[in-house]
Amino acid sequence: MAGREGLERYEAGLKALRPADREAIIARLELQQSYEEVAIALGKPTADAARMAVKRAVKALMLAMAQP
């Protein structure tokens, strides 16, 4: 049961994010793309810029998932 509830919270959290944040999370966490690949997908200039975008997106996801 807890796994299903966690997945539902994750999906609801994703829906609450900006599209760019959602894309960053899906590319990195679900598709397991490298930061170089994420940079290309997001149109970021470097892999480091993509890493920072993913970091911000994950933080936003965690906040969204914490909402009741």
XYZ file of C-alpha atoms in Angstrom:
68
model
C 0.000 0.000 0.000
C 2.741 2.472 0.924
C 4.398 1.989 -2.473
C 1.212 2.823 -4.306
C 0.579 5.894 -2.156
C 4.148 7.047 -2.725
C 3.765 6.650 -6.463
C 0.499 8.603 -6.404
C 2.165 11.421 -4.423
C 5.086 11.419 -6.875
C 2.782 11.652 -9.886
C 0.687 14.393 -8.270
C 3.885 16.251 -7.386
C 5.106 16.014 -10.970
C 1.827 17.450 -12.253
C 2.228 20.431 -9.912
C 5.642 21.349 -11.347
C 6.522 23.684 -14.171
C 6.914 21.765 -17.443
C 10.696 22.366 -17.540
C 11.093 20.980 -14.008
C 8.941 17.977 -14.853
C 11.016 17.316 -17.976
C 14.278 17.571 -16.006
C 13.106 15.044 -13.423
C 11.767 12.587 -15.958
C 14.921 12.788 -18.073
C 17.295 12.286 -15.169
C 15.413 10.065 -12.719
C 13.058 8.030 -14.868
C 15.020 7.799 -18.122
C 18.382 7.813 -16.299
C 19.930 10.160 -18.816
C 23.371 11.603 -18.138
C 23.603 15.284 -17.304
C 25.028 15.848 -20.791
C 21.910 14.242 -22.280
C 19.675 16.247 -19.950
C 21.465 19.424 -21.034
C 20.695 18.643 -24.663
C 17.064 17.776 -23.906
C 16.525 20.943 -21.866
C 18.560 23.230 -24.117
C 21.049 23.976 -21.329
C 24.568 25.131 -22.263
C 26.447 22.609 -20.097
C 26.026 19.413 -18.144
C 26.617 21.419 -14.958
C 23.727 23.738 -15.835
C 21.550 20.658 -16.342
C 22.680 19.278 -12.980
C 21.621 22.496 -11.261
C 18.270 22.460 -13.088
C 17.640 18.885 -11.945
C 18.624 19.787 -8.389
C 16.143 22.688 -8.328
C 13.442 20.523 -9.910
C 13.899 17.757 -7.328
C 13.656 20.332 -4.535
C 10.409 21.665 -6.049
C 9.104 18.084 -6.373
C 9.853 17.353 -2.731
C 7.973 20.483 -1.675
C 5.030 19.583 -3.918
C 4.918 16.048 -2.537
C 4.869 17.374 1.027
C 1.641 19.268 0.377
C -1.504 17.583 1.735
